[in-house]
Coordinates of C-alpha atoms in Angstrom, one line a residue:
X1 CA -78.0 -17.9 -49.2
X2 CA -76.9 -19.2 -45.8
X3 CA -74.1 -21.7 -46.5
X4 CA -72.8 -24.5 -44.3
X5 CA -69.1 -25.2 -44.8
X6 CA -67.5 -28.1 -43.0
X7 CA -64.7 -30.5 -43.3
X8 CA -65.7 -34.2 -42.6
X9 CA -63.4 -36.9 -41.4
X10 CA -64.0 -40.5 -40.3
X11 CA -62.5 -41.4 -37.0
X12 CA -62.1 -44.8 -35.3
X13 CA -64.2 -44.7 -32.1
X14 CA -61.1 -45.8 -30.1
X15 CA -59.4 -42.5 -31.0
X16 CA -62.0 -40.2 -29.7
X17 CA -60.3 -39.4 -26.3
X18 CA -57.0 -38.9 -28.1
X19 CA -58.7 -36.4 -30.5
X20 CA -60.1 -34.3 -27.6
X21 CA -56.7 -34.3 -25.9
X22 CA -54.7 -33.6 -29.1
X23 CA -52.4 -30.6 -28.7
X24 CA -53.8 -28.9 -31.8
X25 CA -57.4 -29.1 -30.5
X26 CA -56.4 -27.9 -27.0
X27 CA -54.5 -25.0 -28.4
X28 CA -57.6 -23.8 -30.4
X29 CA -60.2 -24.6 -27.8
X30 CA -62.3 -21.5 -26.8
X31 CA -64.9 -22.6 -24.3
X32 CA -66.6 -25.6 -22.8
X33 CA -67.7 -28.6 -24.8
X34 CA -71.4 -29.4 -25.0
X35 CA -73.0 -32.8 -25.7
X36 CA -76.4 -33.3 -27.4
X37 CA -78.5 -36.2 -28.6
X38 CA -79.6 -35.6 -32.1
X39 CA -82.3 -37.7 -33.9
X40 CA -83.1 -36.7 -37.5
X41 CA -85.6 -38.1 -40.0
X42 CA -84.8 -37.6 -43.7
X43 CA -87.7 -37.2 -46.2
X44 CA -87.9 -38.0 -49.9
X45 CA -90.1 -39.6 -52.5
X46 CA -90.0 -43.3 -53.3
X47 CA -87.9 -42.5 -56.3
X48 CA -85.5 -40.3 -54.4
X49 CA -86.4 -37.1 -56.3
X50 CA -84.6 -34.8 -53.9
X51 CA -81.5 -37.0 -53.5
X52 CA -81.0 -37.2 -57.3
X53 CA -81.0 -33.4 -57.3
X54 CA -78.5 -33.3 -54.5
X55 CA -81.0 -31.9 -52.0
X56 CA -81.6 -33.2 -48.5
X57 CA -84.7 -32.5 -46.3
X58 CA -84.8 -33.5 -42.7
X59 CA -86.6 -32.9 -39.4
X60 CA -84.3 -33.0 -36.3
X61 CA -85.1 -33.4 -32.7
X62 CA -82.6 -31.4 -30.5
X63 CA -83.5 -32.0 -26.9
X64 CA -87.2 -30.9 -26.7
X65 CA -86.9 -28.8 -29.8
X66 CA -87.7 -29.6 -33.4
X67 CA -85.9 -28.1 -36.4
X68 CA -86.5 -28.5 -40.1
X69 CA -83.5 -28.2 -42.4
X70 CA -83.2 -28.1 -46.2
X71 CA -79.7 -28.5 -47.8
X72 CA -78.9 -27.7 -51.4
X73 CA -76.5 -29.5 -53.8
X74 CA -72.7 -29.2 -53.2
X75 CA -71.3 -25.7 -54.0
X76 CA -68.3 -25.2 -56.3
X77 CA -66.1 -24.8 -53.1
X78 CA -66.7 -28.4 -52.1
X79 CA -64.2 -31.2 -52.5
X80 CA -61.4 -33.1 -50.8
X81 CA -63.6 -33.6 -47.7
X82 CA -64.9 -30.0 -47.6
X83 CA -68.7 -29.9 -47.8
X84 CA -70.2 -26.6 -48.8
X85 CA -74.0 -26.4 -49.2
X86 CA -76.7 -23.8 -49.0
X87 CA -78.7 -24.5 -45.7
X88 CA -82.1 -23.3 -44.6
X89 CA -83.5 -24.0 -41.1
X90 CA -86.9 -23.4 -39.5
X91 CA -88.1 -24.1 -35.9
X92 CA -91.1 -26.5 -35.8
X93 CA -93.8 -26.8 -33.2
X94 CA -93.9 -30.6 -33.7
X95 CA -92.2 -33.4 -35.6
X96 CA -94.3 -33.1 -38.8
X97 CA -92.9 -31.6 -42.0
X98 CA -93.9 -28.0 -42.8
X99 CA -93.8 -27.5 -46.6
X100 CA -94.9 -23.8 -46.5
X101 CA -91.5 -22.3 -45.7
X102 CA -89.8 -24.4 -48.4
X103 CA -91.6 -22.4 -51.1
X104 CA -89.3 -19.5 -50.3
X105 CA -86.1 -21.5 -51.2
X106 CA -84.5 -22.0 -54.7
X107 CA -85.8 -25.6 -54.7
X108 CA -89.5 -24.8 -54.4
X109 CA -90.3 -26.3 -57.8
X110 CA -88.5 -29.5 -56.9
X111 CA -90.3 -29.7 -53.6
X112 CA -93.7 -29.1 -55.2
X113 CA -92.9 -31.8 -57.8
X114 CA -91.9 -34.3 -55.1
X115 CA -95.0 -33.5 -53.0
X116 CA -97.3 -34.1 -56.0
X117 CA -95.6 -37.3 -57.3
X118 CA -96.3 -39.7 -54.4
X119 CA -95.5 -37.2 -51.7
X120 CA -92.6 -37.0 -49.2
X121 CA -92.1 -39.8 -46.7
X122 CA -89.5 -40.7 -44.1
X123 CA -86.7 -42.7 -45.7
X124 CA -84.2 -43.2 -42.9
X125 CA -83.2 -41.9 -39.5
X126 CA -79.9 -40.8 -38.0
X127 CA -79.5 -41.2 -34.2
X128 CA -76.2 -40.0 -32.7
X129 CA -74.6 -38.2 -29.9
X130 CA -72.7 -35.0 -30.8
X131 CA -69.9 -33.5 -28.7
X132 CA -69.1 -30.0 -29.8
X133 CA -66.0 -28.1 -29.0
X134 CA -65.7 -24.4 -29.9
X135 CA -62.5 -23.4 -31.7
X136 CA -60.8 -20.1 -32.3
X137 CA -57.8 -19.6 -34.7
X138 CA -55.1 -17.0 -34.5
X139 CA -56.4 -15.1 -37.5
X140 CA -59.8 -14.7 -35.9
X141 CA -61.5 -17.7 -37.7
X142 CA -64.2 -19.4 -35.6
X143 CA -65.2 -23.0 -36.0
X144 CA -66.8 -25.9 -34.1
X145 CA -65.3 -29.4 -33.8
X146 CA -68.2 -31.9 -33.7
X147 CA -67.6 -35.5 -32.8
X148 CA -70.6 -37.6 -33.9
X149 CA -71.1 -41.2 -32.8
X150 CA -74.3 -43.3 -33.4
X151 CA -76.2 -45.1 -36.1
X152 CA -78.2 -44.6 -39.4
X153 CA -81.4 -46.7 -39.5
X154 CA -83.4 -47.5 -42.6
X155 CA -86.6 -49.7 -42.6
X156 CA -86.7 -51.4 -46.0
X157 CA -89.3 -54.2 -46.8
X158 CA -90.0 -54.7 -43.1
X159 CA -86.3 -55.1 -42.2
X160 CA -84.0 -52.6 -40.5
X161 CA -80.7 -51.8 -42.1
X162 CA -78.0 -50.0 -40.0
X163 CA -74.7 -48.2 -40.5
X164 CA -72.4 -46.8 -37.9
X165 CA -71.7 -43.1 -37.6
X166 CA -68.2 -42.3 -36.3
X167 CA -67.0 -39.0 -37.7
X168 CA -65.7 -35.5 -37.1
X169 CA -67.1 -32.4 -38.6
X170 CA -65.0 -29.2 -38.4
X171 CA -67.7 -26.6 -39.2
X172 CA -66.7 -23.1 -40.2
X173 CA -68.6 -20.3 -38.4
X174 CA -66.6 -17.4 -39.8
X175 CA -63.3 -16.7 -41.3
X176 CA -61.0 -18.8 -43.6
X177 CA -61.7 -22.4 -44.6
X178 CA -57.9 -23.0 -44.9
X179 CA -57.8 -23.3 -41.1
X180 CA -60.0 -26.3 -41.3
X181 CA -57.5 -28.1 -43.5
X182 CA -54.5 -26.9 -41.4
X183 CA -56.2 -28.5 -38.3
X184 CA -57.1 -31.7 -40.2
X185 CA -53.5 -32.1 -41.4
X186 CA -52.2 -31.8 -37.8
X187 CA -54.7 -34.4 -36.7
X188 CA -53.8 -36.8 -39.5
X189 CA -50.2 -36.8 -38.3
X190 CA -51.2 -38.6 -35.1
X191 CA -54.7 -40.0 -35.5
X192 CA -56.4 -42.5 -37.8
X193 CA -58.6 -40.0 -39.6
X194 CA -59.9 -40.4 -43.1
X195 CA -61.4 -37.9 -45.5
X196 CA -65.2 -38.4 -45.9
X197 CA -66.8 -37.5 -49.2
X198 CA -70.3 -38.8 -48.4
X199 CA -72.7 -36.9 -46.1
X200 CA -75.0 -38.7 -43.6
X201 CA -77.9 -38.1 -46.1
X202 CA -75.9 -39.7 -48.9
X203 CA -75.0 -42.7 -46.7
X204 CA -78.7 -43.1 -45.7
X205 CA -79.9 -43.1 -49.2
X206 CA -77.2 -45.7 -50.1
X207 CA -78.5 -47.8 -47.2
X208 CA -82.1 -47.6 -48.5
X209 CA -80.8 -48.7 -52.0
X210 CA -79.2 -51.7 -50.4
X211 CA -75.6 -50.7 -51.3
X212 CA -72.8 -51.4 -49.0
X213 CA -72.1 -48.5 -46.6
X214 CA -70.4 -45.6 -48.3
X215 CA -69.2 -47.8 -51.1
X216 CA -71.7 -47.6 -53.9
X217 CA -70.3 -47.8 -57.4
X218 CA -66.9 -46.7 -58.7
X219 CA -66.8 -42.9 -59.2
X220 CA -66.0 -41.7 -62.7
X221 CA -64.8 -38.2 -63.7
X222 CA -67.8 -36.1 -64.6
X223 CA -68.3 -32.9 -66.7
X224 CA -67.5 -30.1 -64.3
X225 CA -69.9 -27.1 -64.3
X226 CA -67.9 -24.0 -65.3
X227 CA -69.6 -20.7 -65.9
X228 CA -69.0 -19.3 -69.4
X229 CA -67.5 -16.1 -67.9
X230 CA -65.4 -18.0 -65.3
X231 CA -62.0 -16.7 -64.5
X232 CA -58.9 -18.9 -65.0
X233 CA -58.4 -18.9 -61.2
X234 CA -62.0 -20.1 -60.5
X235 CA -61.9 -22.7 -63.2
X236 CA -58.6 -24.2 -62.0
X237 CA -59.7 -24.3 -58.4
X238 CA -62.9 -26.1 -59.4
X239 CA -61.0 -28.6 -61.5
X240 CA -58.5 -29.4 -58.8
X241 CA -61.2 -30.0 -56.2
X242 CA -63.1 -32.3 -58.6
X243 CA -60.0 -34.4 -59.2
X244 CA -59.4 -34.7 -55.5
X245 CA -63.1 -35.6 -55.0
X246 CA -62.8 -38.4 -57.5
X247 CA -59.7 -39.8 -55.8
X248 CA -61.2 -39.6 -52.4
X249 CA -64.6 -41.0 -53.4
X250 CA -63.1 -44.2 -54.8
X251 CA -61.0 -44.9 -51.7
X252 CA -63.7 -46.8 -49.7
X253 CA -64.5 -49.1 -52.6
X254 CA -60.9 -49.8 -53.3
X255 CA -60.4 -50.9 -49.7
X256 CA -63.6 -53.0 -49.3
X257 CA -64.4 -54.4 -52.8
X258 CA -62.5 -56.5 -55.3
X259 CA -63.9 -54.9 -58.4
X260 CA -60.8 -53.6 -60.3
X261 CA -62.8 -50.6 -61.5
X262 CA -62.1 -48.9 -58.2
X263 CA -58.4 -48.9 -58.9
X264 CA -58.9 -47.9 -62.5
X265 CA -61.1 -44.9 -61.6
X266 CA -58.8 -43.7 -58.8
X267 CA -55.9 -44.0 -61.1
X268 CA -57.7 -41.9 -63.7
X269 CA -58.5 -39.3 -60.9
X270 CA -54.8 -39.3 -59.9
X271 CA -53.6 -38.8 -63.5
X272 CA -56.2 -36.0 -64.0
X273 CA -55.0 -34.3 -60.8
X274 CA -51.4 -34.4 -62.0
X275 CA -52.4 -32.9 -65.3
X276 CA -54.4 -30.2 -63.5
X277 CA -51.6 -29.4 -61.1
X278 CA -49.3 -28.9 -64.1
X279 CA -51.6 -26.1 -65.2
X280 CA -51.5 -24.6 -61.7
X281 CA -47.7 -24.6 -61.4
X282 CA -47.1 -21.1 -62.8
X283 CA -49.5 -19.6 -60.3
X284 CA -48.9 -21.6 -57.1
X285 CA -46.4 -21.8 -54.2
X286 CA -43.6 -23.9 -55.5
X287 CA -43.0 -25.6 -52.1
X288 CA -46.6 -26.6 -51.6
X289 CA -47.0 -27.7 -55.2
X290 CA -43.7 -29.7 -55.4
X291 CA -44.7 -31.7 -52.3
X292 CA -48.1 -32.4 -53.8
X293 CA -46.7 -33.4 -57.1
X294 CA -44.3 -35.9 -55.4
X295 CA -47.2 -37.4 -53.5
X296 CA -49.4 -37.7 -56.5
X297 CA -46.5 -39.4 -58.4
X298 CA -46.2 -41.9 -55.5
X299 CA -49.9 -42.7 -55.6
X300 CA -50.0 -42.9 -59.4
X301 CA -47.1 -45.4 -59.4
X302 CA -48.8 -47.7 -56.9
X303 CA -52.1 -47.6 -58.7
X304 CA -50.5 -47.9 -62.1
X305 CA -48.8 -51.2 -61.1
X306 CA -52.0 -52.6 -59.7
X307 CA -53.9 -51.6 -62.8
X308 CA -51.3 -53.1 -65.2
X309 CA -51.6 -56.4 -63.4
X310 CA -55.4 -56.3 -63.5
X311 CA -55.4 -55.8 -67.3
X312 CA -52.7 -58.4 -67.9
X313 CA -54.5 -61.1 -65.8
X314 CA -58.1 -60.3 -66.6
X315 CA -58.0 -58.9 -70.2
X316 CA -54.8 -60.1 -71.9
X317 CA -54.2 -63.7 -70.8
X318 CA -57.8 -65.1 -71.1
X319 CA -58.2 -64.7 -74.9
X320 CA -54.7 -65.8 -75.4
X321 CA -55.3 -69.0 -73.4
X322 CA -58.5 -69.7 -75.3
X323 CA -56.6 -69.4 -78.6
X324 CA -53.9 -72.0 -77.7
X325 CA -56.2 -74.4 -75.8
X326 CA -55.5 -77.2 -78.3
X327 CA -51.8 -77.0 -77.7
X328 CA -51.3 -78.8 -74.4
X329 CA -47.8 -77.7 -73.7
X330 CA -48.5 -74.0 -74.5
X331 CA -51.8 -74.1 -72.5
X332 CA -50.0 -75.5 -69.5
X333 CA -47.3 -72.9 -69.8
X334 CA -49.9 -70.1 -69.9
X335 CA -51.6 -71.6 -66.8
X336 CA -48.3 -71.4 -64.9
X337 CA -47.8 -67.9 -66.2
X338 CA -51.2 -66.8 -65.1
X339 CA -50.7 -68.3 -61.7
X340 CA -47.5 -66.3 -61.2
X341 CA -49.1 -63.2 -62.6
X342 CA -52.1 -63.6 -60.4
X343 CA -49.8 -63.7 -57.4
X344 CA -48.1 -60.5 -58.5
X345 CA -51.5 -59.0 -59.1
X346 CA -52.6 -59.8 -55.5
X347 CA -49.4 -58.2 -54.2
X348 CA -49.9 -55.1 -56.3
X349 CA -53.5 -54.8 -55.0
X350 CA -52.4 -55.2 -51.4
X351 CA -49.9 -52.4 -52.0
X352 CA -52.6 -50.2 -53.4
X353 CA -54.8 -50.8 -50.4
X354 CA -51.9 -50.2 -48.0
X355 CA -51.2 -46.9 -49.7
X356 CA -54.9 -45.8 -49.6
X357 CA -55.2 -46.9 -46.0
X358 CA -52.1 -44.9 -45.0
X359 CA -51.9 -41.5 -43.3
X360 CA -49.8 -40.4 -46.3
X361 CA -52.8 -40.8 -48.6
X362 CA -55.0 -38.7 -46.2
X363 CA -52.4 -36.0 -46.1
X364 CA -52.3 -35.9 -49.9
X365 CA -56.0 -35.2 -50.0
X366 CA -55.9 -32.7 -47.3
X367 CA -52.9 -30.9 -48.7
X368 CA -54.7 -30.6 -52.0
X369 CA -57.7 -29.2 -50.3
X370 CA -55.5 -26.7 -48.5
X371 CA -53.9 -25.6 -51.8
X372 CA -57.4 -24.8 -53.0
X373 CA -58.5 -23.2 -49.8
X374 CA -55.5 -20.8 -49.9
X375 CA -56.1 -20.2 -53.6
X376 CA -52.8 -21.9 -54.6
X377 CA -50.9 -21.0 -51.5
X378 CA -48.5 -18.2 -50.6
X379 CA -47.0 -18.1 -54.0
X380 CA -50.0 -16.4 -55.7
X381 CA -48.6 -13.9 -58.3
X382 CA -48.4 -10.3 -57.4
X383 CA -51.2 -8.0 -58.3
X384 CA -50.6 -6.5 -61.8
X385 CA -48.1 -9.2 -62.9
X386 CA -48.7 -11.1 -66.1
X387 CA -49.5 -14.2 -64.2
X388 CA -52.1 -12.4 -62.1
X389 CA -53.7 -11.1 -65.2
X390 CA -54.0 -14.6 -66.6
X391 CA -55.5 -15.9 -63.3
X392 CA -58.0 -13.0 -63.2
X393 CA -58.7 -13.2 -67.0
X394 CA -61.3 -15.4 -68.7
X395 CA -60.8 -19.1 -68.5
X396 CA -62.0 -19.7 -72.1
X397 CA -59.2 -17.5 -73.4
X398 CA -56.6 -19.4 -71.2
X399 CA -58.1 -22.7 -72.3
X400 CA -58.2 -21.9 -76.0
X401 CA -54.4 -21.0 -76.1
X402 CA -53.6 -24.1 -74.0
X403 CA -55.6 -26.5 -76.2
X404 CA -54.1 -25.1 -79.4
X405 CA -50.6 -25.7 -78.0
X406 CA -51.4 -29.3 -77.0
X407 CA -53.1 -30.0 -80.3
X408 CA -50.0 -28.9 -82.2
X409 CA -47.8 -31.2 -80.1
X410 CA -50.1 -34.2 -80.8
X411 CA -50.4 -33.4 -84.5
X412 CA -46.6 -33.6 -84.8
X413 CA -46.5 -36.9 -83.0
X414 CA -49.5 -38.4 -84.8
X415 CA -48.6 -37.5 -88.3
X416 CA -47.4 -41.0 -89.2
X417 CA -48.7 -43.2 -86.5
X418 CA -49.2 -46.3 -88.7
X419 CA -45.5 -46.4 -89.6
X420 CA -44.3 -45.2 -86.2
X421 CA -42.1 -47.2 -83.8
X422 CA -43.4 -48.4 -80.5
X423 CA -41.6 -45.5 -78.8
X424 CA -43.1 -42.9 -81.1
X425 CA -46.6 -44.4 -80.5
X426 CA -46.1 -44.3 -76.8
X427 CA -45.1 -40.6 -77.0
X428 CA -48.2 -39.9 -79.2
X429 CA -50.4 -41.8 -76.6
X430 CA -49.0 -39.5 -73.8
X431 CA -49.6 -36.4 -75.9
X432 CA -53.2 -37.6 -76.7
X433 CA -53.9 -38.2 -73.0
X434 CA -52.6 -34.8 -72.0
X435 CA -54.7 -33.1 -74.7
X436 CA -57.8 -35.2 -73.7
X437 CA -57.6 -34.3 -70.0
X438 CA -57.3 -30.6 -70.8
X439 CA -60.1 -30.8 -73.4
X440 CA -62.4 -32.6 -70.9
X441 CA -61.6 -30.0 -68.2
X442 CA -62.5 -27.0 -70.3
X443 CA -65.1 -28.3 -72.7
X444 CA -68.0 -26.9 -70.6
X445 CA -66.7 -23.4 -71.5
X446 CA -67.5 -24.0 -75.2
X447 CA -70.4 -25.1 -77.4
X448 CA -71.3 -28.6 -76.3
X449 CA -72.0 -30.1 -79.7
X450 CA -68.6 -29.3 -81.1
X451 CA -66.9 -30.4 -78.0
X452 CA -68.6 -33.7 -78.0
X453 CA -67.6 -34.6 -81.5
X454 CA -64.0 -33.6 -80.9
X455 CA -63.7 -35.5 -77.7
X456 CA -65.1 -38.6 -79.2
X457 CA -62.6 -38.5 -82.0
X458 CA -59.7 -37.9 -79.6
X459 CA -60.9 -40.6 -77.2
X460 CA -61.1 -43.1 -80.1
X461 CA -57.5 -42.5 -81.1
X462 CA -56.3 -42.7 -77.5
X463 CA -58.2 -45.9 -76.9
X464 CA -56.5 -47.7 -79.9
X465 CA -53.1 -46.4 -78.8
X466 CA -53.9 -47.6 -75.2
X467 CA -54.7 -51.1 -76.4
X468 CA -51.4 -51.2 -78.4
X469 CA -49.6 -50.1 -75.3
X470 CA -51.4 -52.7 -73.1
X471 CA -50.0 -55.4 -75.5
X472 CA -46.4 -54.0 -75.1
X473 CA -46.9 -53.8 -71.3
X474 CA -47.9 -57.5 -71.4
X475 CA -44.4 -58.5 -72.5
X476 CA -42.8 -56.6 -69.7
X477 CA -45.2 -58.1 -67.1
X478 CA -44.7 -61.6 -68.4
X479 CA -40.9 -61.2 -68.0
X480 CA -41.3 -59.8 -64.5
X481 CA -43.5 -62.7 -63.5
X482 CA -41.0 -65.3 -64.8
X483 CA -42.8 -65.9 -68.1
X484 CA -39.5 -66.5 -69.9
X485 CA -39.1 -69.8 -68.1
X486 CA -41.9 -71.2 -70.2
X487 CA -40.6 -70.9 -73.7
X488 CA -43.9 -72.0 -75.4
X489 CA -45.9 -69.6 -73.3
X490 CA -43.5 -66.7 -73.9
X491 CA -43.5 -67.5 -77.6
X492 CA -47.3 -67.5 -77.7
X493 CA -47.4 -64.2 -75.9
X494 CA -44.9 -62.6 -78.3
X495 CA -46.9 -63.9 -81.3
X496 CA -50.1 -62.6 -79.8
X497 CA -48.6 -59.1 -79.2
X498 CA -47.3 -58.9 -82.8
X499 CA -50.6 -60.1 -84.2
X500 CA -52.6 -57.8 -81.9
X501 CA -50.6 -54.8 -83.0
X502 CA -50.9 -55.7 -86.7
X503 CA -54.7 -56.2 -86.3
X504 CA -55.1 -52.8 -84.8
X505 CA -53.2 -50.9 -87.5
X506 CA -56.2 -50.4 -89.8
X507 CA -58.2 -49.1 -86.9
X508 CA -55.4 -46.8 -85.9
X509 CA -55.2 -45.4 -89.4
X510 CA -59.0 -44.9 -89.3
X511 CA -59.1 -43.1 -86.0
X512 CA -56.1 -41.0 -86.9
X513 CA -57.8 -39.7 -90.0
X514 CA -61.0 -39.0 -88.0
X515 CA -59.1 -37.1 -85.4
X516 CA -57.1 -35.1 -88.0
X517 CA -60.4 -34.0 -89.5
X518 CA -62.0 -33.1 -86.1
X519 CA -62.6 -29.4 -85.9
X520 CA -61.2 -27.7 -82.7
X521 CA -64.1 -26.8 -80.5
X522 CA -62.3 -23.8 -78.9
X523 CA -62.1 -21.7 -82.1
X524 CA -64.8 -19.5 -83.5
X525 CA -64.2 -20.3 -87.1

């Protein structure tokens, strides 16, 4: 199928001239720029049948011409700002939809269903000016740098909703997609560019739903589609891209919304990425990977601090305050503690936003994309080596051996959790988390029913260990915020932590037994 591959970046309108004059662009420029006025109408059902399937249908006016385009869902190569979709185009004699050629595409049944259930109608319109600069790279790769500026319009209940378009598309015509990331990294050194995970179509549908522009809801990790016969290399590439996508997709919400879930989900994405990169380490360029590891550690530390303060202020202190409400002195001490903690929380949130707003964050995302585009960089194992055989071998074989090793490590640490020390429980929690990430990564390669039961048992144990750890973390945060100055408040918190841990021990024993009896889903027996 014809495939559109492009890297999308948001760019401040004030930086457009600097972009065109940038040395990296000038060095690659191969011909005159052209400017076009593009007006596109996107079609779907009232229930967004196409959008929910990841499909976009539009009719675009280009000068005096009309073109109809159908785009499919994201391809496995998508992620970290790289958009890869099947794309079909047909010239039209007029602006009306022509459903006949759509019947020759892989989404003919979806189109037929949409046409019969209420029909396809215009949902929103994009109206923008595109300046296109042809590019040529030293290795022969050809691309186009498109600078789009304009608006998205949606008429909803008689009122027009608008969102600005100010973005760059570096569209691959032929050659290696790694060049797109190389160029983007050079631009990110000097210009305020941001990785864009949402297409114009996705932004338009969000506008119709009344969601704030490109914010939507916090993005959780999802079950990655892995073919049963996927190679280890293909599986790892897909997983790294998905982790990068989760991190990037939560960035707009973290910057523009106060819901702590944005920080929580980006932190999960960052932890998952670190876990995934550890799997890639034997097969990747050590220089590229070491730099990326360092950057993910930086981001994880910033997000971890913000998340810890969110949990302390929003989840730990309120029930504690309610429990001591009758004791005036302790209640007053806890109010003072909460005020100090809330101030620390605001500082931690500001630090997280500053990090995500930085060029360093954009370079992290683009460097991850480049690692994938180069198939783990220049350090790929030599043909015929043991590592190369693992990469080219079946992913389910690789996953089964890895899962068995991680399970054995957790079994050793979880053997006596109820009687374990706080340090031993913390080590078990880390082992459970490492096993869970890998199990979630590779579960699609194995029978779904067995994987579901195992993951539920593992998640239940990790959840209890996490709640115990949150209580321990609360003591540290109280000390950092000056909680020791209020003896009654500090005493109440220590008592709550001890009682909380004791109350969780029966549940910990229960989930530990459940997990011990969970049958590994990666074995045939």
